CSV table of C-alpha atoms and ligand atoms in Angstrom, one decimal:
chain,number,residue,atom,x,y,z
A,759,UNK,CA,170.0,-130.2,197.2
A,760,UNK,CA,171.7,-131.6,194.4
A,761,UNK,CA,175.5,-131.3,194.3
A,762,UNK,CA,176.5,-130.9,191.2
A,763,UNK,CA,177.7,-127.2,189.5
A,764,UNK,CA,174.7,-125.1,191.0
A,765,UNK,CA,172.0,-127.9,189.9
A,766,UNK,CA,168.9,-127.2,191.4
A,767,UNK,CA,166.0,-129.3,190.2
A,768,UNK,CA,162.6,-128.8,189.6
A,769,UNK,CA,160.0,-131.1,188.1
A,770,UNK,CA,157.4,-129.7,186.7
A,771,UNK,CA,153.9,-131.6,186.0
A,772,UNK,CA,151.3,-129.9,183.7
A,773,UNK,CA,148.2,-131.4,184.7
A,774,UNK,CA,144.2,-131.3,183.4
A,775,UNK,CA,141.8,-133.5,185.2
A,776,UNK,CA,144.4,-136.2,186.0
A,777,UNK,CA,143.6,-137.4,189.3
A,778,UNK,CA,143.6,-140.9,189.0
A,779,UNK,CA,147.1,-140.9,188.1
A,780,UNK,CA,148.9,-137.6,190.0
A,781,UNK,CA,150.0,-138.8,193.3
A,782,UNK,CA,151.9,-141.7,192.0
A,783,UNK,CA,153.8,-139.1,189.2
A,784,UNK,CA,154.2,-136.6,192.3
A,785,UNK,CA,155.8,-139.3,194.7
A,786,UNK,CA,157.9,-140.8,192.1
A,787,UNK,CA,159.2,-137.9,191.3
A,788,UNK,CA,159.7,-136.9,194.5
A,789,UNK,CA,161.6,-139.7,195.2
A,790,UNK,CA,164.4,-139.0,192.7
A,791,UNK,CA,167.5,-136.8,193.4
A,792,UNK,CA,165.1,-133.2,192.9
A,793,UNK,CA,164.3,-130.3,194.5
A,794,UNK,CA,161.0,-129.3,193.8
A,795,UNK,CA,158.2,-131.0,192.7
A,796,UNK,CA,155.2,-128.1,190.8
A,797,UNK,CA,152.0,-129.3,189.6
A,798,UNK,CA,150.7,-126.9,187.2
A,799,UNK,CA,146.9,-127.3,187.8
A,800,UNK,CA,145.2,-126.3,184.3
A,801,UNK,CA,141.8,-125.5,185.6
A,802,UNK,CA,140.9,-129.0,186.5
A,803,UNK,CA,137.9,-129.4,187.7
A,804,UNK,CA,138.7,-133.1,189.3
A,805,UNK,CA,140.4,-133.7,192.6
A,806,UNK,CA,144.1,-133.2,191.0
A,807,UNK,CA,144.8,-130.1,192.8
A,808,UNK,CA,144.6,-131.4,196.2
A,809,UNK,CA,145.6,-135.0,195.6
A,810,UNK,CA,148.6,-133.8,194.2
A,811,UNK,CA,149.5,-131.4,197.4
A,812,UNK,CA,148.4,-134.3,199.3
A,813,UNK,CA,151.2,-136.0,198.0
A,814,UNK,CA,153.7,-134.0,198.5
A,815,UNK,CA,153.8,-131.4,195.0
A,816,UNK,CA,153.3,-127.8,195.2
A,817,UNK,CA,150.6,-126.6,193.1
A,818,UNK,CA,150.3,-123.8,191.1
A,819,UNK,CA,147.3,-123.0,189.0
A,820,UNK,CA,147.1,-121.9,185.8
A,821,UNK,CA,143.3,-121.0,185.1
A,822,UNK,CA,143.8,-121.0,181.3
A,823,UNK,CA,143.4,-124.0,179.5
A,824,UNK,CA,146.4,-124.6,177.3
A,825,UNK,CA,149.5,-127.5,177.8
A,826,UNK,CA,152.1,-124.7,177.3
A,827,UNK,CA,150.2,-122.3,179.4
A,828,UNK,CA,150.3,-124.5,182.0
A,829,UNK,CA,154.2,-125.6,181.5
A,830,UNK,CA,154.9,-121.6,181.5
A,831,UNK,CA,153.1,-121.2,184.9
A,832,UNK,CA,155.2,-123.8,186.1
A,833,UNK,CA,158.1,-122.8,185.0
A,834,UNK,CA,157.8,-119.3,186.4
A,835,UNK,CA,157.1,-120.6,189.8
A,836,UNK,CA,160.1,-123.2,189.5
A,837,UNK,CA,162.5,-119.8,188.4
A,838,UNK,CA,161.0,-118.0,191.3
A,839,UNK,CA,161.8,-120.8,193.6
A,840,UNK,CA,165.8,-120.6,192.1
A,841,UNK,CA,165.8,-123.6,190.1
A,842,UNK,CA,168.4,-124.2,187.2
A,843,UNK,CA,167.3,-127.2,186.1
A,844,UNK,CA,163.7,-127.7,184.8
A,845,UNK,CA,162.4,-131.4,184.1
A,846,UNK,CA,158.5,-131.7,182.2
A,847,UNK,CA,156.6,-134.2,182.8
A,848,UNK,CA,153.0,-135.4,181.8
A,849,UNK,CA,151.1,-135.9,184.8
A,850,UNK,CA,149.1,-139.2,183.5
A,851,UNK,CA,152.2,-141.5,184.3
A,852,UNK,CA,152.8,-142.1,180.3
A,853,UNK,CA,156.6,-141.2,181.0
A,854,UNK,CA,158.6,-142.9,184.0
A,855,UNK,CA,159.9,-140.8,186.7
A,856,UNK,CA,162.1,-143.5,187.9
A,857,UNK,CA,164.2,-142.7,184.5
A,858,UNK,CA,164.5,-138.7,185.4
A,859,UNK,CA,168.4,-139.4,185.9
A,860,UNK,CA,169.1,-140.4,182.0
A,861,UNK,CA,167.6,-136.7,181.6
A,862,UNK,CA,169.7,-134.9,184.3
A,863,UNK,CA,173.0,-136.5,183.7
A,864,UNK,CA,173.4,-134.8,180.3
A,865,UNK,CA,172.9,-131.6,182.1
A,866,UNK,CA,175.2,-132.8,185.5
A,867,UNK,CA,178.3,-133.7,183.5
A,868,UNK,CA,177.5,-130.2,180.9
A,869,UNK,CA,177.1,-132.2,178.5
A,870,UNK,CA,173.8,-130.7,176.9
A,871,UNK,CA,171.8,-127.7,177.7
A,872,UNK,CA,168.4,-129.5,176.7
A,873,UNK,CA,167.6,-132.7,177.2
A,874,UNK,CA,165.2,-134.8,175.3
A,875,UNK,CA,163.6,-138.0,175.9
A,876,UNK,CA,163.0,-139.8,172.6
A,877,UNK,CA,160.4,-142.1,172.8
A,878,UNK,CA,161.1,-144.1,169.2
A,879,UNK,CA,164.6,-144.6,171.0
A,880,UNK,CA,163.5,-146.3,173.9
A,881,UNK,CA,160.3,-148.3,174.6
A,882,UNK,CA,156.9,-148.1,173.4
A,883,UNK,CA,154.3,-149.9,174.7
A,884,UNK,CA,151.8,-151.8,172.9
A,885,UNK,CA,148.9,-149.6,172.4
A,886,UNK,CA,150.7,-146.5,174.1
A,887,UNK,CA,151.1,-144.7,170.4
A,888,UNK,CA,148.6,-144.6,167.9
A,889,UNK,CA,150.0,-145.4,164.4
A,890,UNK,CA,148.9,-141.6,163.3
A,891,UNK,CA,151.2,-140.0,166.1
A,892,UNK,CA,154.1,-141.9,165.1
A,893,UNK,CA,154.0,-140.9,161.9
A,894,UNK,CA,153.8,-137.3,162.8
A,895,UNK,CA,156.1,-137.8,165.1
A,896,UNK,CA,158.4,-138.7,162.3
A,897,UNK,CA,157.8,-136.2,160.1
A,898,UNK,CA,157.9,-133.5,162.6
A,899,UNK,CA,160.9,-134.9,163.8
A,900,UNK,CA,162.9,-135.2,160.0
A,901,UNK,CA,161.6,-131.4,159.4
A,902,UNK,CA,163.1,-130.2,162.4
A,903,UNK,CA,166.3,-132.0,161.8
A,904,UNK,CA,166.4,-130.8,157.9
A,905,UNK,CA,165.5,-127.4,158.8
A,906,UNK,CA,167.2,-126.2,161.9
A,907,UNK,CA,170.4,-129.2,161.7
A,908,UNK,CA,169.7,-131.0,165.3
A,909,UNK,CA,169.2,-134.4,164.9
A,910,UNK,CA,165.8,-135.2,166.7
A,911,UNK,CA,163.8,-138.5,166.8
A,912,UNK,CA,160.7,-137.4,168.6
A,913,UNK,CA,158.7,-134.5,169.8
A,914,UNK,CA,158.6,-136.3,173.6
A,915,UNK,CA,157.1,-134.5,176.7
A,916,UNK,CA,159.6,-135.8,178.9
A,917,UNK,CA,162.8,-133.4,178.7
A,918,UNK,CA,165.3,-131.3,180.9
A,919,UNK,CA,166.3,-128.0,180.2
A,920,UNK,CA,168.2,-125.6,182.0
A,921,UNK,CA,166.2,-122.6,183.5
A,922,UNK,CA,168.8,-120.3,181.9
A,923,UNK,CA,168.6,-121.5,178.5
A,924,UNK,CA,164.6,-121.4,178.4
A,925,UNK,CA,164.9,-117.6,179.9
A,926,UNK,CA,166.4,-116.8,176.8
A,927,UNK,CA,164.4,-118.3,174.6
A,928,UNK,CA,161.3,-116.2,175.2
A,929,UNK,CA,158.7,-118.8,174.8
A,930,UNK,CA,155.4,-118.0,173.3
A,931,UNK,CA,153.6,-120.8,172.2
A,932,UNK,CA,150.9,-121.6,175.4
A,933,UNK,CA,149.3,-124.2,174.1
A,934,UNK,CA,150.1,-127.7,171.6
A,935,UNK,CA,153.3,-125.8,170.2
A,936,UNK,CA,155.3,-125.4,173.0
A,937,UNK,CA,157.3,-128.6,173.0
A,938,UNK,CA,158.4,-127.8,168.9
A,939,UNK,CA,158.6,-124.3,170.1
A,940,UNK,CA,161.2,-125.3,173.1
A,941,UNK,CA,163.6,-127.7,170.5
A,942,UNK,CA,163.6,-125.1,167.3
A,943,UNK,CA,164.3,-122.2,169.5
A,944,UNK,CA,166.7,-123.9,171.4
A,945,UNK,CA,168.3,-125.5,168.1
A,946,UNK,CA,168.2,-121.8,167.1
A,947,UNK,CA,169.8,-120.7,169.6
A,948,UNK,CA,173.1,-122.9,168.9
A,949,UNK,CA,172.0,-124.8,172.6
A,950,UNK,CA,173.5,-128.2,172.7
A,951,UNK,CA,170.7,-130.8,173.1
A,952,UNK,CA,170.9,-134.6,173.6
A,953,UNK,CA,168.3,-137.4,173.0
A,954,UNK,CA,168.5,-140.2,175.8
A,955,UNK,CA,165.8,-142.9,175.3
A,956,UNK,CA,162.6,-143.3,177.4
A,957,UNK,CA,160.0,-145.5,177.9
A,958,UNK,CA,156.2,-144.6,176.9
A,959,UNK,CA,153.1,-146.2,178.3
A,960,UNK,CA,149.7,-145.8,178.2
A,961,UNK,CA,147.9,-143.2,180.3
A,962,UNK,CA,147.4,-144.6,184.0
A,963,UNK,CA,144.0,-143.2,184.0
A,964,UNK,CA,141.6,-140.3,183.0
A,965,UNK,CA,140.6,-139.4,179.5
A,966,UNK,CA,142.8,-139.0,176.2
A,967,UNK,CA,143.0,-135.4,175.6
A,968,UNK,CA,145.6,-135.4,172.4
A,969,UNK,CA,146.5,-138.2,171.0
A,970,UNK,CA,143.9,-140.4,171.4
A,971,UNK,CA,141.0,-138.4,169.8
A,972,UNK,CA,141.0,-136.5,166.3
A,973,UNK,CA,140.8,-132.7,167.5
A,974,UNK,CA,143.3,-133.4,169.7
A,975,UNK,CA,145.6,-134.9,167.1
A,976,UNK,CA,144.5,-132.2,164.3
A,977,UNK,CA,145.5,-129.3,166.4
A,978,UNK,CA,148.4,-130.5,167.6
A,979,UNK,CA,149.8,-131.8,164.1
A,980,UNK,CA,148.8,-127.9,163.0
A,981,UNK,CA,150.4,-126.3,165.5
A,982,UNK,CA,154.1,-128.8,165.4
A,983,UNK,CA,154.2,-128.0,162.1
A,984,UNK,CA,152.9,-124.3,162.0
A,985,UNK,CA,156.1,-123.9,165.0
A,986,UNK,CA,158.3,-125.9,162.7
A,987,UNK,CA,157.6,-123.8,159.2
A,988,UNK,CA,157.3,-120.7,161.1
A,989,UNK,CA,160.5,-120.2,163.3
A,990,UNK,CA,162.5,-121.2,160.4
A,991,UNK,CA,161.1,-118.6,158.5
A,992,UNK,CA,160.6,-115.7,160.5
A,993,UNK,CA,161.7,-115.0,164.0
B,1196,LIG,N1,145.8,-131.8,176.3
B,1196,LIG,C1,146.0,-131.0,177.3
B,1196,LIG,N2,146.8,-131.4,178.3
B,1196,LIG,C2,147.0,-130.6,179.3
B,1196,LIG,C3,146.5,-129.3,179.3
B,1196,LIG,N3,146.9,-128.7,180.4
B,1196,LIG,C4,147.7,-129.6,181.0
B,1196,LIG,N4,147.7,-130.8,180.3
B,1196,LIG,C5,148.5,-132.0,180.8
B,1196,LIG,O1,149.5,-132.2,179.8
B,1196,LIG,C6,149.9,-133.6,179.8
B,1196,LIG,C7,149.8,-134.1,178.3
B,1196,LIG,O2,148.5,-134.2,177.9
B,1196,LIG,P1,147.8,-135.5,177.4
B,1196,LIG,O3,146.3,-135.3,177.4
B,1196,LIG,O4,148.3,-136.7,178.2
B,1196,LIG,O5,148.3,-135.7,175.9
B,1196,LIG,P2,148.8,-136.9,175.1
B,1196,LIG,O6,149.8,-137.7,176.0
B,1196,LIG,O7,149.3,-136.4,173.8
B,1196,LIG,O8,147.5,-137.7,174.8
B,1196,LIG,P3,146.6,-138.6,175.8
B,1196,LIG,O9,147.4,-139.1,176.9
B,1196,LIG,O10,146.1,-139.7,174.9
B,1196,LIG,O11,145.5,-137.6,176.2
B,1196,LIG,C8,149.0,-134.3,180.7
B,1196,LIG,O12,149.6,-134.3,182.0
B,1196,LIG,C9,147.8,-133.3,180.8
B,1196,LIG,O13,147.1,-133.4,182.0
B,1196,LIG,C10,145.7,-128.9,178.2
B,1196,LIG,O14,145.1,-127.7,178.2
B,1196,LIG,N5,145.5,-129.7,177.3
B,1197,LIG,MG1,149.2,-138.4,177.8
């Protein structure tokens, strides 16, 4: 168990047909200073369920298709299990497990209460971004700032929260809007949250989903700023 205040740690992967890249996310995450590694099956209907207990996760399943459906089942499980701290991560090894602590030491010394990893602070790889997503990343990301005064670079997957803070915040966005819906919430809610940079690389395997193909893209650029517009507006 982790030692510091009552830090208990769960990682939590959401993951949809991602089975050429799980076990080396689950391992590596494994192998940092957690508790709990969840995969949050989203209906694959690949091998990713059982290469990911195979290497060590536990796997929950969330039948319906959505990226915040399947960070909500997760996340219930990881509560249920009594963890306080809640790291996401994308299960196609496009973030770096091996740079969890930058996350969690924000939340160890209580220094933040959410903790984001900003991409367009750290590292991009070549070819990991498409020019369209950084732009919306941008924008999203000066909206946010303008309208709910947090400065935020980026709109990254890879973040740390604790499981008391996203309790509160009633979360109801189950599908592209529950990242915007986690930061404007919490921003809302007067939480402290931190940026710490992280790398991004390109997907280890397995098919583009969002970013790399124009439904993907167009739904999620509706949905960021539908969250943004909407919880500034009503409640
Ligand atoms: N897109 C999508 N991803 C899901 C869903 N459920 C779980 N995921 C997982 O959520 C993470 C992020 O999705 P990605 O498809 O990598 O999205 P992205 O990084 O914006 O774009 P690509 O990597 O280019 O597809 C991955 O681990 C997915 O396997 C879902 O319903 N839709
Ligand atoms: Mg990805």
């Amino acid at each position: 168990m982790s030692d510091s205040w009552n830090m208990s740690i769960a990682v939590i992967i959401p993951a949809l047909n991602e089975a050429g890249s799980i076990a080396a996310v689950v391992r590596d995450s494994l192998a940092q200073d957690i508790d709990w590694v969840i995969v949050a099956d989203n209906g694959s209907s690949d091998e990713t369920a059982g290469i990911a207990r195979q290497a060590g996760a536990l796997v929950v399943s969330a039948p319906r298709r959505g990226y915040g459906y399947a960070c909500a089942t997760g996340t219930a499980k990881a509560i249920a299990l009594g963890a306080t701290v809640l790291v996401y991560i994308d299960g196609d090894y496009s973030s770096v497990p091996d740079e969890m602590q930058r996350l969690l030491d924000p939340l160890r010394e209580n220094k933040a209460d959410l903790v984001l990893g900003s991409r367009v602070q750290g590292t991009i790889i070549e070819g990991a971004m498409p020019l369209h997503q950084k732009y919306g990343n941008a924008l999203s990301s000066w909206l946010i700032s303008k309208l709910y005064g947090v400065k935020v670079t980026d709109l990254g997957p890879y973040r740390a929260i604790r499981s008391e803070l996203i309790q509160e915040l009633g979360m109801r966005e189950m599908t592209f809007g529950w990242p915007t819906e986690m930061m404007v919430k919490a921003a809302r809610n007067g939480a402290r949250i931190i940026e710490v940079p992280v790398s991004w690389q390109r997907r280890r395997a397995g098919h583009s989903k969002v970013s790399g193909n124009l439904r993907g893209s167009l739904l999620a650029a509706y949905y960021i700023l539908g969250v943004t517009i909407r919880y500034a507006i009503f409640q």
